[in-house]
N, CA and C atoms as an extended XYZ file, in Angstrom:
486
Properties=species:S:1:pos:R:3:atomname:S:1:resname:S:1:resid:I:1 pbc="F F F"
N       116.290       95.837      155.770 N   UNK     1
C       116.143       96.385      154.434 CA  UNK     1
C       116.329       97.890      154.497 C   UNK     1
N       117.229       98.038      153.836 N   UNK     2
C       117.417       99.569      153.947 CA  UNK     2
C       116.199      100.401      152.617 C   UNK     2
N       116.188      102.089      152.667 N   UNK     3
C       115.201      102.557      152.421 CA  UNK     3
C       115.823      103.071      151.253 C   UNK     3
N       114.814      102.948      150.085 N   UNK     4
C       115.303      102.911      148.851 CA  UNK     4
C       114.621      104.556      148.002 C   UNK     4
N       115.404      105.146      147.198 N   UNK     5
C       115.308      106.350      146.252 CA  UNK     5
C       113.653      106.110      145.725 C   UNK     5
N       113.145      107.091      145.770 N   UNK     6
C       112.008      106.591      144.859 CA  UNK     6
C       111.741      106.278      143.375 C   UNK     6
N       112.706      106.928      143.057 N   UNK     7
C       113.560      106.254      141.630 CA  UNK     7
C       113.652      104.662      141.479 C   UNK     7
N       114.097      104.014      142.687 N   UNK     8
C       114.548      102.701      142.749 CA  UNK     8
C       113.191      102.295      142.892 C   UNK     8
N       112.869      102.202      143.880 N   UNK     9
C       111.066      102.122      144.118 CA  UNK     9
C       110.567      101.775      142.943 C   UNK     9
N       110.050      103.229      141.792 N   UNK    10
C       109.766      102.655      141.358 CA  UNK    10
C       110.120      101.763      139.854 C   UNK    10
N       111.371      101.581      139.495 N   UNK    11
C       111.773      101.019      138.702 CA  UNK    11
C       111.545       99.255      139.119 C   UNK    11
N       111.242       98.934      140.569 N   UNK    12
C       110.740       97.832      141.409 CA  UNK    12
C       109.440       97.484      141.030 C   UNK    12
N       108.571       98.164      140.550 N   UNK    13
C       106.975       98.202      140.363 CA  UNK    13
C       106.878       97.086      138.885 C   UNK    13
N       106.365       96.082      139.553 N   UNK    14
C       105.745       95.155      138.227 CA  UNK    14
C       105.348       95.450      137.196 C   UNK    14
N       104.133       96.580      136.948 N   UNK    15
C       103.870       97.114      136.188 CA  UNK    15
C       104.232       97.206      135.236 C   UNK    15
N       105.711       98.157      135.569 N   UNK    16
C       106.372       99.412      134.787 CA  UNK    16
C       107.381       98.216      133.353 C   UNK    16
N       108.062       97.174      133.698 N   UNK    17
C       108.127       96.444      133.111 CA  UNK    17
C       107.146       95.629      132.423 C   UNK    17
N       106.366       95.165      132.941 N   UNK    18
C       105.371       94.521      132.455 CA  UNK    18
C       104.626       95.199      131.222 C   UNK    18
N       104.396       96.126      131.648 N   UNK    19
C       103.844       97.240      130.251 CA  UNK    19
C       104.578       97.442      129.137 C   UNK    19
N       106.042       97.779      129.579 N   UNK    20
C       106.818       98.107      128.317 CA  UNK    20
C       107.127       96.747      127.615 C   UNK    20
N       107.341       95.618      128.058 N   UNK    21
C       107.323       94.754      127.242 CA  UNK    21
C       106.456       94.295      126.630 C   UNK    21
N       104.950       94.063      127.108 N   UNK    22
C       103.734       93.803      126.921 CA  UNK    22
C       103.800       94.963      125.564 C   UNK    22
N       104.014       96.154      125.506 N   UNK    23
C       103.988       97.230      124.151 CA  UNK    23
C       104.632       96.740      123.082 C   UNK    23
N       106.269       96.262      123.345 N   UNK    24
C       106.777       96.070      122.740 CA  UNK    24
C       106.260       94.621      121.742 C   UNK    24
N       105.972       93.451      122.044 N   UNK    25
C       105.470       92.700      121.537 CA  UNK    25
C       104.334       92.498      120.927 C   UNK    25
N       103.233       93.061      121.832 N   UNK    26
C       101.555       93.477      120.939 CA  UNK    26
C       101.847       94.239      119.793 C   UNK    26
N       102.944       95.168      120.110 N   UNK    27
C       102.332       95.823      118.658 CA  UNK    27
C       103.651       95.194      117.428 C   UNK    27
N       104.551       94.556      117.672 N   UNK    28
C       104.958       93.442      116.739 CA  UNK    28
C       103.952       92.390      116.303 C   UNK    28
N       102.946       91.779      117.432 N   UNK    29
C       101.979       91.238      117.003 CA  UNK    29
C       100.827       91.700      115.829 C   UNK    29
N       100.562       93.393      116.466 N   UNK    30
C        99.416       93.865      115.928 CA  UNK    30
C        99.345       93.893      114.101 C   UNK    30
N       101.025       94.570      114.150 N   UNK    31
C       101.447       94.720      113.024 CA  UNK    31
C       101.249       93.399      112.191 C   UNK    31
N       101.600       92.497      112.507 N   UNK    32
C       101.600       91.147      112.056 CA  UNK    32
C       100.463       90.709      111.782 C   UNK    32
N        99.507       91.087      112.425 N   UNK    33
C        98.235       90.265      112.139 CA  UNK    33
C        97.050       91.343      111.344 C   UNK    33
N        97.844       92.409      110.908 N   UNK    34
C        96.980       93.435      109.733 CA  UNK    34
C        96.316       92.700      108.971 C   UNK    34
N        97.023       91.598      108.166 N   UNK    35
C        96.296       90.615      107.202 CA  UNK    35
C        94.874       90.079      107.713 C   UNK    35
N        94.676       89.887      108.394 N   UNK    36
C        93.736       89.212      109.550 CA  UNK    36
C        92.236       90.076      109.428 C   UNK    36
N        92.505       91.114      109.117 N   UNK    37
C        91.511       92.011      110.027 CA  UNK    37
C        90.750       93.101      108.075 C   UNK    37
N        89.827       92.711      108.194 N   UNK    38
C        89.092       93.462      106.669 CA  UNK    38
C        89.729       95.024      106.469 C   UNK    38
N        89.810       95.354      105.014 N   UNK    39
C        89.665       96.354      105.210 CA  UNK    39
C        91.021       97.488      105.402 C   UNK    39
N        91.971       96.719      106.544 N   UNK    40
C        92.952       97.395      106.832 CA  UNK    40
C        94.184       97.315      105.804 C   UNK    40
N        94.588       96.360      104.799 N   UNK    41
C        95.137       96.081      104.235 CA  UNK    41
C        95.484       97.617      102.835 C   UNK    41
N        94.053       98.042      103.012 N   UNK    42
C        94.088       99.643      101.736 CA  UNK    42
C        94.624      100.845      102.598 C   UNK    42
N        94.381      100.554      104.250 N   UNK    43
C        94.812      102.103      105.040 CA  UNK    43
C        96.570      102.481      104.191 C   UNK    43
N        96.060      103.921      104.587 N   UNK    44
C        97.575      104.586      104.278 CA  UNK    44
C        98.502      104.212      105.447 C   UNK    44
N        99.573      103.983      105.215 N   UNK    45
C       100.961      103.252      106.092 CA  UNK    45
C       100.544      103.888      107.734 C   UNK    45
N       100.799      105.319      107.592 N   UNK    46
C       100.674      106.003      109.143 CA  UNK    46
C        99.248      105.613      109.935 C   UNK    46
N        98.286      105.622      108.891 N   UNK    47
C        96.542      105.114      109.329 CA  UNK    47
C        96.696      103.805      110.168 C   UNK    47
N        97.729      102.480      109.602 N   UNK    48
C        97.860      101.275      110.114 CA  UNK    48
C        98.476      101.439      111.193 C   UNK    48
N        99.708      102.148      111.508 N   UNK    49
C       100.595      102.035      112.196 CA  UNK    49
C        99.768      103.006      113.892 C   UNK    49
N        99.093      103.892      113.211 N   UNK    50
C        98.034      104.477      114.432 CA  UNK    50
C        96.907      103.499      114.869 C   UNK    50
N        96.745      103.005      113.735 N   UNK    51
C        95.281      101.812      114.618 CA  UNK    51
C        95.826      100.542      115.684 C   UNK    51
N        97.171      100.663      114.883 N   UNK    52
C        97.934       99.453      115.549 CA  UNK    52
C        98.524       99.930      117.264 C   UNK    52
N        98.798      100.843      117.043 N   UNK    53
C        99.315      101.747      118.294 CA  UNK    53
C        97.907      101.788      119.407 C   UNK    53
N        96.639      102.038      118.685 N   UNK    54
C        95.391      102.052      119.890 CA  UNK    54
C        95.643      100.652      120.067 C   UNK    54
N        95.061       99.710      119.157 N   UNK    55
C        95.021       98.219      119.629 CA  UNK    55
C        96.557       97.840      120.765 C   UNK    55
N        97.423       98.272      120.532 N   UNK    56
C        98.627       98.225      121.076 CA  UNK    56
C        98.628       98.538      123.023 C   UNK    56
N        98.040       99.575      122.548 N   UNK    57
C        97.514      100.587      124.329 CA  UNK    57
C        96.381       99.759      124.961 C   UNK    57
N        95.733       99.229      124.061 N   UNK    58
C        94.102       98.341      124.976 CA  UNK    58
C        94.657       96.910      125.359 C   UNK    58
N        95.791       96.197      124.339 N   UNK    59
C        96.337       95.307      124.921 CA  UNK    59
C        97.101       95.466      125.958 C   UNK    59
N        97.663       96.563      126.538 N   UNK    60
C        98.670       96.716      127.926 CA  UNK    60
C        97.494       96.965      128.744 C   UNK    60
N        96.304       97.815      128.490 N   UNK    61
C        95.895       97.830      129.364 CA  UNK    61
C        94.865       96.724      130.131 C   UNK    61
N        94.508       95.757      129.228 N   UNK    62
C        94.232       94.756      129.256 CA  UNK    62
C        94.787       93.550      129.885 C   UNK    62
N        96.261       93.849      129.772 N   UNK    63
C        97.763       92.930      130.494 CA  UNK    63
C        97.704       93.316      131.769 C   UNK    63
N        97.661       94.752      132.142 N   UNK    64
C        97.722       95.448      133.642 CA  UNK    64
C        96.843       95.102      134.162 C   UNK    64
N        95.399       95.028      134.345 N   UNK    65
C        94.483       95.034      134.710 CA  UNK    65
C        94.270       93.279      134.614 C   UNK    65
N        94.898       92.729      134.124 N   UNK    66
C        94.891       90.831      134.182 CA  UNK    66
C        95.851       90.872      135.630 C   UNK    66
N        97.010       91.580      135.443 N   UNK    67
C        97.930       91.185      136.310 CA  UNK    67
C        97.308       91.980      137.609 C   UNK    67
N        96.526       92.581      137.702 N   UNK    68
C        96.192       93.096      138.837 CA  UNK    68
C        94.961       92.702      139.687 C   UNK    68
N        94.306       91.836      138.561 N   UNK    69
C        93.407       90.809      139.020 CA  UNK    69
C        93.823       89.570      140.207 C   UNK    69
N        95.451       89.507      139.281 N   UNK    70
C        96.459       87.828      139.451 CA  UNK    70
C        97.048       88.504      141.330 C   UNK    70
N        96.879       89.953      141.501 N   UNK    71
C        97.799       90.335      142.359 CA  UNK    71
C        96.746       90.106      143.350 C   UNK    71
N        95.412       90.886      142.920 N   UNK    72
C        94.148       90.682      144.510 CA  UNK    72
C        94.640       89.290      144.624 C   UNK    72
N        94.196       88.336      143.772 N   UNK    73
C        94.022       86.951      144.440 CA  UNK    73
C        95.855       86.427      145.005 C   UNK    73
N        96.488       86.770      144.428 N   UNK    74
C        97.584       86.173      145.372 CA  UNK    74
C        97.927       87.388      146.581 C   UNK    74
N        97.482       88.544      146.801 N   UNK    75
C        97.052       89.508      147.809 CA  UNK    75
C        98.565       90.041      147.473 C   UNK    75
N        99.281       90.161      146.557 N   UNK    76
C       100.616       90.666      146.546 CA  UNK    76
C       100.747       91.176      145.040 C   UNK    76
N       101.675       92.320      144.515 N   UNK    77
C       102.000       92.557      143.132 CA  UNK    77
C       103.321       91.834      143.076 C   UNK    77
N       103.894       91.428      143.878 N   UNK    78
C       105.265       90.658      143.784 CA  UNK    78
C       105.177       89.081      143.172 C   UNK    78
N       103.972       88.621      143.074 N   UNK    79
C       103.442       87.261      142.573 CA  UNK    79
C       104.473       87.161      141.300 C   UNK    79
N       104.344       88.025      140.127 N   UNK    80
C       105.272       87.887      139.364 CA  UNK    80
C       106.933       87.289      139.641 C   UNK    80
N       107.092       87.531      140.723 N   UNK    81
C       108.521       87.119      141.376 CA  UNK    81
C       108.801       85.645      141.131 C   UNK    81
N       107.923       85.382      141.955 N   UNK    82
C       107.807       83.534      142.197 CA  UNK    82
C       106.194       83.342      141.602 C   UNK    82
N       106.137       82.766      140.072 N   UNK    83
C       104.507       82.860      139.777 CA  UNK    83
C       104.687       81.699      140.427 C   UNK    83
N       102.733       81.784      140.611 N   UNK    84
C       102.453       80.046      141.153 CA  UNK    84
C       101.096       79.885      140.342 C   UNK    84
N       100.427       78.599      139.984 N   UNK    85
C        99.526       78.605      139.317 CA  UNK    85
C        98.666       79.165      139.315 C   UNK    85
N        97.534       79.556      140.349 N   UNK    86
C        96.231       80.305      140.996 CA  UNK    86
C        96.566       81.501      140.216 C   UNK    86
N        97.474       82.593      140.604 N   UNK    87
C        97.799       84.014      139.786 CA  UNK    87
C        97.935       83.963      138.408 C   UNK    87
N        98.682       82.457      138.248 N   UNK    88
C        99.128       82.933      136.384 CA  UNK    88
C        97.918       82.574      136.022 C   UNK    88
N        97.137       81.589      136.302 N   UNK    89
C        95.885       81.259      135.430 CA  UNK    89
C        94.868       82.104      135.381 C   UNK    89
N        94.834       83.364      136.569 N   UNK    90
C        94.053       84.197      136.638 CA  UNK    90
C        94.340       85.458      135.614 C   UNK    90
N        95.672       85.574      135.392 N   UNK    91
C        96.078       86.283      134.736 CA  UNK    91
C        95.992       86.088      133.377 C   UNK    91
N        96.318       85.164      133.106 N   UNK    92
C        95.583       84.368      131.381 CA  UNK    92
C        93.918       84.374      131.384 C   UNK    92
N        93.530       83.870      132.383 N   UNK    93
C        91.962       83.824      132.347 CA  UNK    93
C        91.304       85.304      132.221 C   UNK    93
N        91.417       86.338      133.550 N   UNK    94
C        91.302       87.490      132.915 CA  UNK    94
C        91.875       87.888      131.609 C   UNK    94
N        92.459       88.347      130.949 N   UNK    95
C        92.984       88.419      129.818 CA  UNK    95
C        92.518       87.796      128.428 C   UNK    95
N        92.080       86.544      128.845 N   UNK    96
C        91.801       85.557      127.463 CA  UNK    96
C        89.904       86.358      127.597 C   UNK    96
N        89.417       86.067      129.179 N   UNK    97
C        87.842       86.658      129.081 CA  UNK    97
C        87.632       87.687      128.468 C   UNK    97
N        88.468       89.167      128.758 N   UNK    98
C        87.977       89.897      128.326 CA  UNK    98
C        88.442       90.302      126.975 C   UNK    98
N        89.473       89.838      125.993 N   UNK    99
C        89.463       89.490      124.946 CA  UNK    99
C        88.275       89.020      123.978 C   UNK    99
N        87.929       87.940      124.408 N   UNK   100
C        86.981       87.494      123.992 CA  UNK   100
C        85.702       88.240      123.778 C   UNK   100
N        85.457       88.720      124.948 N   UNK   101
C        84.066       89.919      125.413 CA  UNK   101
C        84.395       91.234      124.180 C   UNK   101
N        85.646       91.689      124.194 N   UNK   102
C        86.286       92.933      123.521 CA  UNK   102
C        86.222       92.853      121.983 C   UNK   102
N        86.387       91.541      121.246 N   UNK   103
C        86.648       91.075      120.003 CA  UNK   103
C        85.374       91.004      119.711 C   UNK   103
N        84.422       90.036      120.720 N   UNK   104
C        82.469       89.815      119.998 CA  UNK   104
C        82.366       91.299      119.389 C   UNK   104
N        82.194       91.833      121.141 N   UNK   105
C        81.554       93.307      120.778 CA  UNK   105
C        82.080       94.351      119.758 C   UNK   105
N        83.006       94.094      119.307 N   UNK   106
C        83.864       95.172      118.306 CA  UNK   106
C        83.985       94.791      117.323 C   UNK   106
N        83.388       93.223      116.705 N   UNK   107
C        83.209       92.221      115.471 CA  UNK   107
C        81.289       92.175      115.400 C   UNK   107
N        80.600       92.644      116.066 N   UNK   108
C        79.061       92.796      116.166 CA  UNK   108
C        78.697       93.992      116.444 C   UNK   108
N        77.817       93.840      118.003 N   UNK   109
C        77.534       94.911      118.489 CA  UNK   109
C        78.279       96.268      118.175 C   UNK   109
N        79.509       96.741      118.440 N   UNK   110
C        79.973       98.395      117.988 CA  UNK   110
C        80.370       98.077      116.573 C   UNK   110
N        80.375       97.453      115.979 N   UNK   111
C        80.807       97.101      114.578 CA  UNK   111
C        82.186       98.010      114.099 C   UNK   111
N        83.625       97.989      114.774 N   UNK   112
C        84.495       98.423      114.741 CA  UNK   112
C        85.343       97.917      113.773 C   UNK   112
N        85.702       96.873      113.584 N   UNK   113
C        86.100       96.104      113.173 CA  UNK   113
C        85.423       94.731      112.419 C   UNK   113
N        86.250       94.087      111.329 N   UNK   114
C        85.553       92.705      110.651 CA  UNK   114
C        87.164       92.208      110.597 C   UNK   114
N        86.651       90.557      110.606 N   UNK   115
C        88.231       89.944      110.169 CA  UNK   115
C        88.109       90.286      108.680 C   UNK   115
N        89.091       89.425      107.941 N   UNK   116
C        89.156       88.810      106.549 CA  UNK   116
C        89.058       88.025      106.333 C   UNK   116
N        89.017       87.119      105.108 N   UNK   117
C        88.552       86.006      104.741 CA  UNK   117
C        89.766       84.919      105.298 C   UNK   117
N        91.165       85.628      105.460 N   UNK   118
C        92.247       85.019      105.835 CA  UNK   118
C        92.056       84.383      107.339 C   UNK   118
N        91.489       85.487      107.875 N   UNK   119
C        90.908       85.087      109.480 CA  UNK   119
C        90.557       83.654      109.643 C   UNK   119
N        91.143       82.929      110.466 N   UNK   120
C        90.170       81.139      111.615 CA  UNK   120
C        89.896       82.226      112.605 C   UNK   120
N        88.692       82.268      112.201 N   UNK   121
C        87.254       82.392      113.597 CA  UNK   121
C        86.625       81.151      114.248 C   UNK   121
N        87.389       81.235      115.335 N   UNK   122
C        86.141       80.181      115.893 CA  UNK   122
C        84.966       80.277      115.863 C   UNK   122
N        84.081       79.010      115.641 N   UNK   123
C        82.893       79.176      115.391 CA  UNK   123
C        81.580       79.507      116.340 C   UNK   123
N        82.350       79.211      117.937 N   UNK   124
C        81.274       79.212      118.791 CA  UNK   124
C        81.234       81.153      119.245 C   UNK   124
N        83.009       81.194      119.630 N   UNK   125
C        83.042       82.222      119.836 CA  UNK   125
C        82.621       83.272      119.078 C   UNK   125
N        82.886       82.953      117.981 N   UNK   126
C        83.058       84.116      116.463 CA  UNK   126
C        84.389       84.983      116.743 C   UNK   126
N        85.392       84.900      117.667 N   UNK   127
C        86.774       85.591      117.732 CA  UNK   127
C        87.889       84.557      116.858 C   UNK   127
N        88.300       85.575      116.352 N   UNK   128
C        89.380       85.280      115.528 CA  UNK   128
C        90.552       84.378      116.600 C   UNK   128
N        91.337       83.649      115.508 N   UNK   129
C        92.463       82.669      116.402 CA  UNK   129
C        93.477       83.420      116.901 C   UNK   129
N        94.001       84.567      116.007 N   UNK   130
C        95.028       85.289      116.088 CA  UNK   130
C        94.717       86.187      117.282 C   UNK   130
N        93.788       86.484      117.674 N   UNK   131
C        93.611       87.585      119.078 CA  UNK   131
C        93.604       86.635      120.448 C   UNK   131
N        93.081       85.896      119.994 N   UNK   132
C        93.369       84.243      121.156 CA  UNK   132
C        94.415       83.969      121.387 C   UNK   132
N        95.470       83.177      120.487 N   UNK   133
C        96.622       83.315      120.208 CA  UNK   133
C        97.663       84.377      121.055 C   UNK   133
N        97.138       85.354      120.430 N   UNK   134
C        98.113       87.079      121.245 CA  UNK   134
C        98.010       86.561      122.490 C   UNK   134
N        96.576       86.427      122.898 N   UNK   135
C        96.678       86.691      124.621 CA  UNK   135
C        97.671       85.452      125.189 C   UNK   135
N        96.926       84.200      124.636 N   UNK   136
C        98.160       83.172      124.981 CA  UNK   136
C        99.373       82.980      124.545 C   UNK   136
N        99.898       83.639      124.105 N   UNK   137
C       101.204       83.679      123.663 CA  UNK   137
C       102.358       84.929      124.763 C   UNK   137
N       101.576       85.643      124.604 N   UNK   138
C       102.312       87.014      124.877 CA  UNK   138
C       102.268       87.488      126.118 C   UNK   138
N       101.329       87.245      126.652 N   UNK   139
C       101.401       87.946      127.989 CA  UNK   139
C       102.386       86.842      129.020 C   UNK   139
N       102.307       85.660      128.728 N   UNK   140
C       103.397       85.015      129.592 CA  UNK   140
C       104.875       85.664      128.882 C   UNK   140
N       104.859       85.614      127.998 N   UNK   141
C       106.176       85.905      127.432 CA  UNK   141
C       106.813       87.251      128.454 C   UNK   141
N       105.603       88.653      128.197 N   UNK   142
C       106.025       89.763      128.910 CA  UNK   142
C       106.241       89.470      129.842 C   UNK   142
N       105.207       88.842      130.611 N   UNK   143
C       105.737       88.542      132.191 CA  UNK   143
C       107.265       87.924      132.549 C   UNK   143
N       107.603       86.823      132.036 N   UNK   144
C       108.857       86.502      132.145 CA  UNK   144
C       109.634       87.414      131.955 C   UNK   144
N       109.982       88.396      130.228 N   UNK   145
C       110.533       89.450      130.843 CA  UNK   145
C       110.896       90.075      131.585 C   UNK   145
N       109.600       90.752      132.420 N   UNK   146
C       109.742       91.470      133.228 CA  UNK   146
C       110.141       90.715      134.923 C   UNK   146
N       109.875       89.614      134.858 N   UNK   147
C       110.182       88.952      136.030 CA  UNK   147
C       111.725       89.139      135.729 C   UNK   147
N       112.309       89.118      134.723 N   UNK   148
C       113.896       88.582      134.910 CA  UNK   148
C       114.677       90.110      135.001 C   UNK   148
N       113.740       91.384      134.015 N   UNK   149
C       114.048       92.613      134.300 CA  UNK   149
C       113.894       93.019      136.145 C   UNK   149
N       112.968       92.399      136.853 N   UNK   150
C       112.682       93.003      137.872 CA  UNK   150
C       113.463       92.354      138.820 C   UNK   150
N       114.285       91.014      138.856 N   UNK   151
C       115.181       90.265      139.571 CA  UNK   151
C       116.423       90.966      139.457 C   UNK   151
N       117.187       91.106      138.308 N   UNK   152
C       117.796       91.717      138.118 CA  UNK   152
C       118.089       93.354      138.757 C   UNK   152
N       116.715       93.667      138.573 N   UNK   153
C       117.095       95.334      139.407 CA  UNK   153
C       116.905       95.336      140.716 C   UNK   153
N       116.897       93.980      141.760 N   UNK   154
C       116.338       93.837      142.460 CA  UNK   154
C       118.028       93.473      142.940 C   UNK   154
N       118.357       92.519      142.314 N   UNK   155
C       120.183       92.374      142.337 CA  UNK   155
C       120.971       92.940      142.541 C   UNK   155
N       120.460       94.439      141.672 N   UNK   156
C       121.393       95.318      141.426 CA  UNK   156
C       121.453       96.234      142.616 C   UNK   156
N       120.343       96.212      143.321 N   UNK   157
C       119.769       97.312      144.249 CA  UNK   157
C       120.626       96.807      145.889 C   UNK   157
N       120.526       95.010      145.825 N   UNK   158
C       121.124       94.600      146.850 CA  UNK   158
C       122.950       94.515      147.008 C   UNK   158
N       123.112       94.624      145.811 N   UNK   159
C       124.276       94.657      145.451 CA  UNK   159
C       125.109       96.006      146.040 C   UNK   159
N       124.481       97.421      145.654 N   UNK   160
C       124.938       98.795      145.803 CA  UNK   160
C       123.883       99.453      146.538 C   UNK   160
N       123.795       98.838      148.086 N   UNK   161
C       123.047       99.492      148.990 CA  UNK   161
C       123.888      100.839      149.203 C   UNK   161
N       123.040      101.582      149.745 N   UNK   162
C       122.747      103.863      149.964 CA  UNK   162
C       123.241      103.889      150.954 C   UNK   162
């Protein structure tokens, strides 16, 4: 294996994909699920589009920190490469847990947020379907992304060795 630019390096880093797609979709989500959430429906346009942008940043960081959970236990960040069950479920499982934990406390305890009447709250949890939903929906989605972004530059790299 020859020794690669650190440029290349890190355009190689799971992460770095993983995040930008993970952005790109949460906050298509976030936007989407304004209806959902009390209250937000009167903000002024830029007010939504900024709340949506934090919620946007806690979901990547929420995605990173799943996938880095998924990486201790498969002892590698390359897991994304070839997923295997143990990592992805850890990676949904972190992710869906602390969702859950993030939504109580910010629907009660810090009282940040309320759904709307439009909201399915589960009843045991008291979290809305649509933040459930996000996590299971989306974070596999990013990942694939970025698995096919990171094969690809991985192609490209073996292709036009230095």
């Amino acid at each position: 294996m020859t020794p690669q630019a650190p440029a290349s390096r890190a355009l190689l880093a799971p992460e770095l994909p993983l995040a930008f797609f993970g952005f790109l979709l949460n906050f298509v989500w976030e936007m989407w699920a304004v209806p959902f959430y009390a209250d937000i429906g009167e903000a002024r346009h830029w007010d939504v589009i900024w709340l949506c942008t934090q919620a946007t940043l806690g979901d990547v960081a929420i995605l990173v920190s799943a996938f880095w959970g998924a990486a201790a236990v498969a002892r590698t960040r390359a897991w994304a490469l070839t997923p295997r069950l143990l990592p992805f479920t850890i990676y949904l499982g972190v992710g869906l847990a602390v969702t859950v934990v993030f939504e109580h406390l910010a629907t009660t305890t810090l009282d940040r947020w309320a759904y709307a009447e439009a909201a399915s709250v589960l009843p045991v949890l008291g979290t809305g379907l649509a933040p459930l939903l996000q996590w299971l929906l989306l974070p596999p989605l990013a990942l694939s992304l970025a698995r096919y972004q990171l094969l690809g530059a991985i192609h490209v790299n073996a292709s036009n060795p230095k």
